[in-house]
Each structure stands twice: as C-alpha cells, then as structure tokens.
Short mmCIF file of C-alpha atoms in Angstrom, two decimals:
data_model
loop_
_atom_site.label_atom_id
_atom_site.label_comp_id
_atom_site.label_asym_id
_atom_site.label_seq_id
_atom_site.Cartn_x
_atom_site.Cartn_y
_atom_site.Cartn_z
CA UNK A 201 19.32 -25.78 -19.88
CA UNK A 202 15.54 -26.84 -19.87
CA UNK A 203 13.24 -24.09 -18.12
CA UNK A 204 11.50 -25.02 -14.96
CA UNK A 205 7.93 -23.91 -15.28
CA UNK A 206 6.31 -22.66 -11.28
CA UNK A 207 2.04 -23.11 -11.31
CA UNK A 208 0.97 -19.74 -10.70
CA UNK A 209 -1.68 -19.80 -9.34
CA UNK A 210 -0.26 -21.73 -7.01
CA UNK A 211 2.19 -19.68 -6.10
CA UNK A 212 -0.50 -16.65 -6.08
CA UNK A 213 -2.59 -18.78 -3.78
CA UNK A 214 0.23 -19.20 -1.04
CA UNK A 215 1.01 -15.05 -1.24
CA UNK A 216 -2.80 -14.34 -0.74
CA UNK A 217 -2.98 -16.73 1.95
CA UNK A 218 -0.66 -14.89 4.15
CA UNK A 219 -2.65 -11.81 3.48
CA UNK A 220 -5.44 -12.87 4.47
CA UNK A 221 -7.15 -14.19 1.38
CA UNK A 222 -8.53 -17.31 0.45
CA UNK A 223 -8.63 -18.82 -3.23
CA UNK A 224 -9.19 -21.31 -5.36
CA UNK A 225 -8.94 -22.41 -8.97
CA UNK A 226 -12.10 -23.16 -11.46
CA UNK A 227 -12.77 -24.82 -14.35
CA UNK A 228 -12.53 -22.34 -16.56
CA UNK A 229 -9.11 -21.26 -15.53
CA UNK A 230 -9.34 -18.34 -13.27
CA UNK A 231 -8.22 -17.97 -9.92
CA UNK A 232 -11.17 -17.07 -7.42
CA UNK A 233 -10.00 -14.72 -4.67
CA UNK A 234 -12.22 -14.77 -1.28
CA UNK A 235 -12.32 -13.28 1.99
CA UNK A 236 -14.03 -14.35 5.11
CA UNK A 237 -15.18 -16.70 2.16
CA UNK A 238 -17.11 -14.16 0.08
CA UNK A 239 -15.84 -13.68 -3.39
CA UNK A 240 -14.16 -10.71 -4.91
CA UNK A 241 -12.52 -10.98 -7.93
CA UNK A 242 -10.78 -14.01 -9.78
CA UNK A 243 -7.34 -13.25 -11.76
CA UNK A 244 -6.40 -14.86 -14.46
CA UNK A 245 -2.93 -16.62 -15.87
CA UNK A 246 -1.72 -13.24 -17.47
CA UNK A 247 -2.35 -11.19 -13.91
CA UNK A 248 -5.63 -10.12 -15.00
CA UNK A 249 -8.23 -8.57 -12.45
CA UNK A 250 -12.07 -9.30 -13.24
CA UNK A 251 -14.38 -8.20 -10.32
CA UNK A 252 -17.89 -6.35 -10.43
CA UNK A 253 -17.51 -3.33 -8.25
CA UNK A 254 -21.58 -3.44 -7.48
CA UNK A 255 -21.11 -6.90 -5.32
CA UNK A 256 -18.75 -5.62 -3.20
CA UNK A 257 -18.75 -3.28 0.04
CA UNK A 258 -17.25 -0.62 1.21
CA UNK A 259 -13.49 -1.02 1.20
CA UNK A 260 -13.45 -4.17 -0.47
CA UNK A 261 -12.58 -2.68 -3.91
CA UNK A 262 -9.68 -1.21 -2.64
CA UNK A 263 -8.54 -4.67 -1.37
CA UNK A 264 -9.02 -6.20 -4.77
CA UNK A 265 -7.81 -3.10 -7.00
CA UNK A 266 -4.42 -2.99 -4.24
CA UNK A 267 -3.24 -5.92 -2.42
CA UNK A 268 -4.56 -8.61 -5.12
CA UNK A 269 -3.54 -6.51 -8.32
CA UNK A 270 -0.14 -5.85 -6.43
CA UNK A 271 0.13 -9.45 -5.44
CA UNK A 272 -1.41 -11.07 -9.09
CA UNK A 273 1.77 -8.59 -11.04
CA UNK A 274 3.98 -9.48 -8.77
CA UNK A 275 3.93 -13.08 -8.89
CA UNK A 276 4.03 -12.97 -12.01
CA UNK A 277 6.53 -10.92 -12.56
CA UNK A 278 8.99 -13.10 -10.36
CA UNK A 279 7.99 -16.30 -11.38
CA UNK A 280 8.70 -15.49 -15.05
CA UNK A 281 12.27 -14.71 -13.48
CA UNK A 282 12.70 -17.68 -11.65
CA UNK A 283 12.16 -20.13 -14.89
CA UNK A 284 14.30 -17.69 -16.63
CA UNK A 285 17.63 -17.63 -14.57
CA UNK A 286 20.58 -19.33 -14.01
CA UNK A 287 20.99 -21.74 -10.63
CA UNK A 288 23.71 -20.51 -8.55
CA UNK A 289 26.95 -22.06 -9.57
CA UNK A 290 29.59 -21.86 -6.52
CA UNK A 291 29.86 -25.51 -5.80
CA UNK A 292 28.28 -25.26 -2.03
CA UNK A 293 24.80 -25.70 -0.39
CA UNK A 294 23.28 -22.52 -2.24
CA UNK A 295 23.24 -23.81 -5.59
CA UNK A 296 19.50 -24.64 -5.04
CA UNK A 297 18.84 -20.87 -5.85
CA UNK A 298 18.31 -19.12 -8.82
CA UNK A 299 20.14 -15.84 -9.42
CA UNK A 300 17.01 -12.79 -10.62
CA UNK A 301 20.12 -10.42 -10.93
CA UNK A 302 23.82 -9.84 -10.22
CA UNK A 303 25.21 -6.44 -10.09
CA UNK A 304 28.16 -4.64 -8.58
CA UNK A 305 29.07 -7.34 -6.49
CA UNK A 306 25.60 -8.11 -4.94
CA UNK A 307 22.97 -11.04 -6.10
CA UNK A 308 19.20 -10.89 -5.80
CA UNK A 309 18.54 -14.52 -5.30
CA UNK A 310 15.36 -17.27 -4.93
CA UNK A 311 14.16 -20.86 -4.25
CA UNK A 312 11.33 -22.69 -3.87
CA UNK A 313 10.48 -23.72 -0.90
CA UNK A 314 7.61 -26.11 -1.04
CA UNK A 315 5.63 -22.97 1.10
CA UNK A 316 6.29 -20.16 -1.74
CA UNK A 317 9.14 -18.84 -3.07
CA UNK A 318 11.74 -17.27 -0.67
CA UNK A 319 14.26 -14.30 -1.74
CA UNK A 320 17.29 -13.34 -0.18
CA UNK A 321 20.66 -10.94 -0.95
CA UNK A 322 23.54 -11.30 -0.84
CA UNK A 323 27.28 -9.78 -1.56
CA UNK A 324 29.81 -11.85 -3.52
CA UNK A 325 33.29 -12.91 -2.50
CA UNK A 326 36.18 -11.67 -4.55
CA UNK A 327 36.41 -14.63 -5.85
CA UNK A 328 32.53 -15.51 -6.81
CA UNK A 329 32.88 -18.37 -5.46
CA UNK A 330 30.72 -17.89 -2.29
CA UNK A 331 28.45 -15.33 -1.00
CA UNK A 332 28.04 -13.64 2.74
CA UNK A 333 26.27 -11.54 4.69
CA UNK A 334 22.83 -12.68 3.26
CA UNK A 335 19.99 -10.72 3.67
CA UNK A 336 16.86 -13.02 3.92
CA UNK A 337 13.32 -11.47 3.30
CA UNK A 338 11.58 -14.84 2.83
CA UNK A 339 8.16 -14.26 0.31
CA UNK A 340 8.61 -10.50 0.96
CA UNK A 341 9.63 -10.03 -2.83
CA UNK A 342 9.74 -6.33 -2.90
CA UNK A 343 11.58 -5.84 0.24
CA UNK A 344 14.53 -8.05 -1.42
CA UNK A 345 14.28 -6.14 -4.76
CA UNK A 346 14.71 -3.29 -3.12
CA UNK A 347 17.11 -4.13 -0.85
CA UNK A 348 19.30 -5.41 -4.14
CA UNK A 349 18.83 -1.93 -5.57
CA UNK A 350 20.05 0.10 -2.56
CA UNK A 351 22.71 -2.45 -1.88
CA UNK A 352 23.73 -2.95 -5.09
CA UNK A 353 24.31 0.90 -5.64
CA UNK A 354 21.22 0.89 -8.64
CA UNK A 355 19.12 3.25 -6.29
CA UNK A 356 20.63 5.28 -3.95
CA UNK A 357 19.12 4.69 -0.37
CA UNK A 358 18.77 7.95 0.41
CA UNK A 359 15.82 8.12 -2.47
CA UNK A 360 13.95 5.31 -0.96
CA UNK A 361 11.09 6.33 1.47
CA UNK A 362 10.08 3.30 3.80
CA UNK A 363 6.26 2.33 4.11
CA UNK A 364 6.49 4.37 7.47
CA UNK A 365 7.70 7.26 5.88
CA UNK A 366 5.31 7.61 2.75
CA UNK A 367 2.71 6.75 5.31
CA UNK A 368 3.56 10.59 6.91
CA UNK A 369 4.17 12.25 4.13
CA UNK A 370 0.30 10.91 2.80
CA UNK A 371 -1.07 12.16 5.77
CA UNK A 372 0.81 15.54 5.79
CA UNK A 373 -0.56 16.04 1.55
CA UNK A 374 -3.94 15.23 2.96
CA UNK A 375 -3.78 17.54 5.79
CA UNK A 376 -2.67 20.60 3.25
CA UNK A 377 -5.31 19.02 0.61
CA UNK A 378 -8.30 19.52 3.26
CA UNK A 379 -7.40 22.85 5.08
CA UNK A 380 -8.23 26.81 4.12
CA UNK A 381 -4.87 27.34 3.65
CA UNK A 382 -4.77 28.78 -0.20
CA UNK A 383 -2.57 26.83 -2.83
CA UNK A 384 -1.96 27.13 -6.41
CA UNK A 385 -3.92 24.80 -8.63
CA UNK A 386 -0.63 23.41 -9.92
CA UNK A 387 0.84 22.51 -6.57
CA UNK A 388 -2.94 21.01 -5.18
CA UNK A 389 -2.41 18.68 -8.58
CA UNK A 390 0.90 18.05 -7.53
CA UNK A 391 -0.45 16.88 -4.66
CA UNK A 392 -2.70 14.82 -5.62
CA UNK A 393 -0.57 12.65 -7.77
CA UNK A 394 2.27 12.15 -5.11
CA UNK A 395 -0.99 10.75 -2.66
CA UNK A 396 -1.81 8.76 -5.89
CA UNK A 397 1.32 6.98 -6.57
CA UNK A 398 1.69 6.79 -2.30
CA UNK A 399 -1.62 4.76 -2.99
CA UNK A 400 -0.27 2.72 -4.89
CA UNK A 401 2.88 1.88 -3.19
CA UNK A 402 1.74 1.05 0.21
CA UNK A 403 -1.43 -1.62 -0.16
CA UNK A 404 -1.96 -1.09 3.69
CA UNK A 405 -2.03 2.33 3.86
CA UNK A 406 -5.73 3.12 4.85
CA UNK A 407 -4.76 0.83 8.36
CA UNK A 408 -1.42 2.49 8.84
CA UNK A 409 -3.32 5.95 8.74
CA UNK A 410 -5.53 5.22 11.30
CA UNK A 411 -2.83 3.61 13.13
CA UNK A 412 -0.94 6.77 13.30
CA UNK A 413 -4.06 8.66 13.57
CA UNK A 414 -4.48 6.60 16.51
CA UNK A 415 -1.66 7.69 18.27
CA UNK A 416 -1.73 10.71 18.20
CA UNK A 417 -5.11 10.83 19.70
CA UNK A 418 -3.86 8.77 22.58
CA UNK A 419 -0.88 11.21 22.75
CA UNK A 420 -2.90 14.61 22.42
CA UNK A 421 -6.51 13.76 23.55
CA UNK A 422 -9.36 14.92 22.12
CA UNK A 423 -8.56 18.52 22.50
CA UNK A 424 -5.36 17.93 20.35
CA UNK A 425 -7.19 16.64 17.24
CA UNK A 426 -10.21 19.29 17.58
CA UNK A 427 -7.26 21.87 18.01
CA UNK A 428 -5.64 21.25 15.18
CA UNK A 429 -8.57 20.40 12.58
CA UNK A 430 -5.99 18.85 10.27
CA UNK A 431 -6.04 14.51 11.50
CA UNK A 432 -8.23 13.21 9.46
CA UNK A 433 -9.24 9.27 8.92
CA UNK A 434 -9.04 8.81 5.70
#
C-alpha cells in the first residue's frame, strides 16, 4: 500500500494556531513561529528549534523552549504514524481512519480532517469487526495516547497524574524548596528533578500556578498567604 505523505508544517501551523501562535513558511524551508506577530523561533522539517534567546522577553523563551518544542515533536511524531499505518478495515463509515496502535482490545485511532488531524479511542467488538464506546479527543494528541495507554491496560491509571494534579504537587516541591525547613541535599535534588520533568510535562504550568495561587488568595485573604509564607508565584 502506497504511503500517504501529511505537509508538516502544515499540520504544525494548524496546532500552533489554536495555541495561540501564528506562523508561516519561508524560502529557505523553516517554519517561522510568531506571536502577537513578533517572531520567536522558526522549526525546521526534522522538529528542530532555532531561536536567539537575546531577542526575546521575559517569558517568551519558555513559550518557545515548551509549547512550540512540545508541539514541533509532537507533530512529528504522529504524522510519521499516520503515513505509516494501516486504514481501518471493518467495512463501515470508520474506515477513513488510520489505526497508530491496537492493543488488548482497544485502538488508538486518526484522520484528517481538512482542520488538523483528529484522534479518538476506541474498544473493539469481539468480533473486530466494529468498534464502540469511542473516546474522541479531537487534535488533543496526548490526551488520546494516553487515554489508549490507561485503557488499553499499558499504563495503569492509577500512575497517571492529571495536569491538575502535577500542577499541586509543583507547587507543594516549590513550597518545601523555598522554606527554612532543613532537607538533605539528596532529597532537595530529588526535588528538583521531579519540578523539572513537571516542567516539562505541563507547557501551561506557570498560568495554572498562578491560577491556583489565585484562589487561594481569594479563599484566605491576604492574611492567609502572609501567614503561611509558603504561596509563591512562580
């Protein structure tokens, strides 16, 4: 069967367009990322990020060093899937989509949709010859992959910490990080690396920090966050 091949860069362009982002290709085959129409960074066809960190201002190297590198990798990463796999073969109106992976009864499944490429899961029958109970997460790429591994039995959900979640625990290492209370050097590195990879994980996290700052302000007052000296905006 003859390979489709996607344009990625135009499939990067949609995904940073719904994050706020706006791009566009150049001559010499890069990808120029903008916001609010000033330029960051360009990427290039093999997920490359080339930026100079001296032209950009505060908080704007975290933008290009998390949400673009997260969304430049992950394109690619699922694009080189979707020329790679199978179309779904069960003789009904989902055989537009191509099947990423099938395991333990459940299928991690795409198409494209003219707007980007849309995901979904989805449990066989017993006879694979139809699907149900679909779970549709539309460009949201890692929220289907993930969903396949917890569904599928590959990760067990119980080891999977939502965006919410790893948002609290950041705050809590930060919290132990900045107080007097005395720690080992091991456990302050230990720290540190869970925050790191936390970092890395969550490409909104500086905005869900203050959000949850945020409320507990409006919850405790002023006297609550001067009481505890541990809330910090970080």
């Amino acid at each position: 069967m003859k390979e489709q091949k996607y344009n990625y860069f135009s499939e990067l362009g949609i995904r940073l367009k719904y994050e706020g982002f706006q791009t566009q290709i150049q001559e010499d085959n890069m990808l120029a990322v903008m916001r609010a129409d000033k330029r960051l960074c360009v990427v290039d066809e093999n997920a490359g990020i080339r930026f100079r960190p001296e032209e950009l201002a505060e908080g704007e190297e975290e933008l290009v060093r998390g949400r673009v590198k997260d969304a430049a990798v992950t394109t690619k990463e699922y694009l080189k899937l979707m020329e790679t796999a199978p179309t779904m073969s069960t003789g009904n109106e989902i055989d537009h989509y191509k099947m990423l992976a099938d395991f333990n009864g459940v299928v991690l499944a795409g198409h494209d949709s003219g707007f980007g490429v849309q995901f979904v899961t989805w449990n066989w029958d017993q006879d694979r010859k139809g699907v149900h109970w679909g779970h549709y997460y539309g460009r949201n790429y890692e929220g289907a992959k993930q969903d396949f591994a917890t569904r599928s039995g590959l990760m067990p959900e119980f080891r999977v910490l939502s965006p919410e979640q790893m948002t609290e625990v950041y705050r809590c290492i930060h919290e132990t990080l900045e107080s007097d209370y005395p720690i080992t050097d091991n456990r302050r590195k230990i720290l540190e690396s869970a925050a790191s990879q936390i970092e890395q994980s969550v490409y909104d996290l500086k905005d869900r920090v203050n959000q949850s700052n945020l409320g507990e302000m409006e919850l405790g007052g002023d006297h609550h966050v001067q009481g505890m000296g541990m809330i910090q905006q970080f």
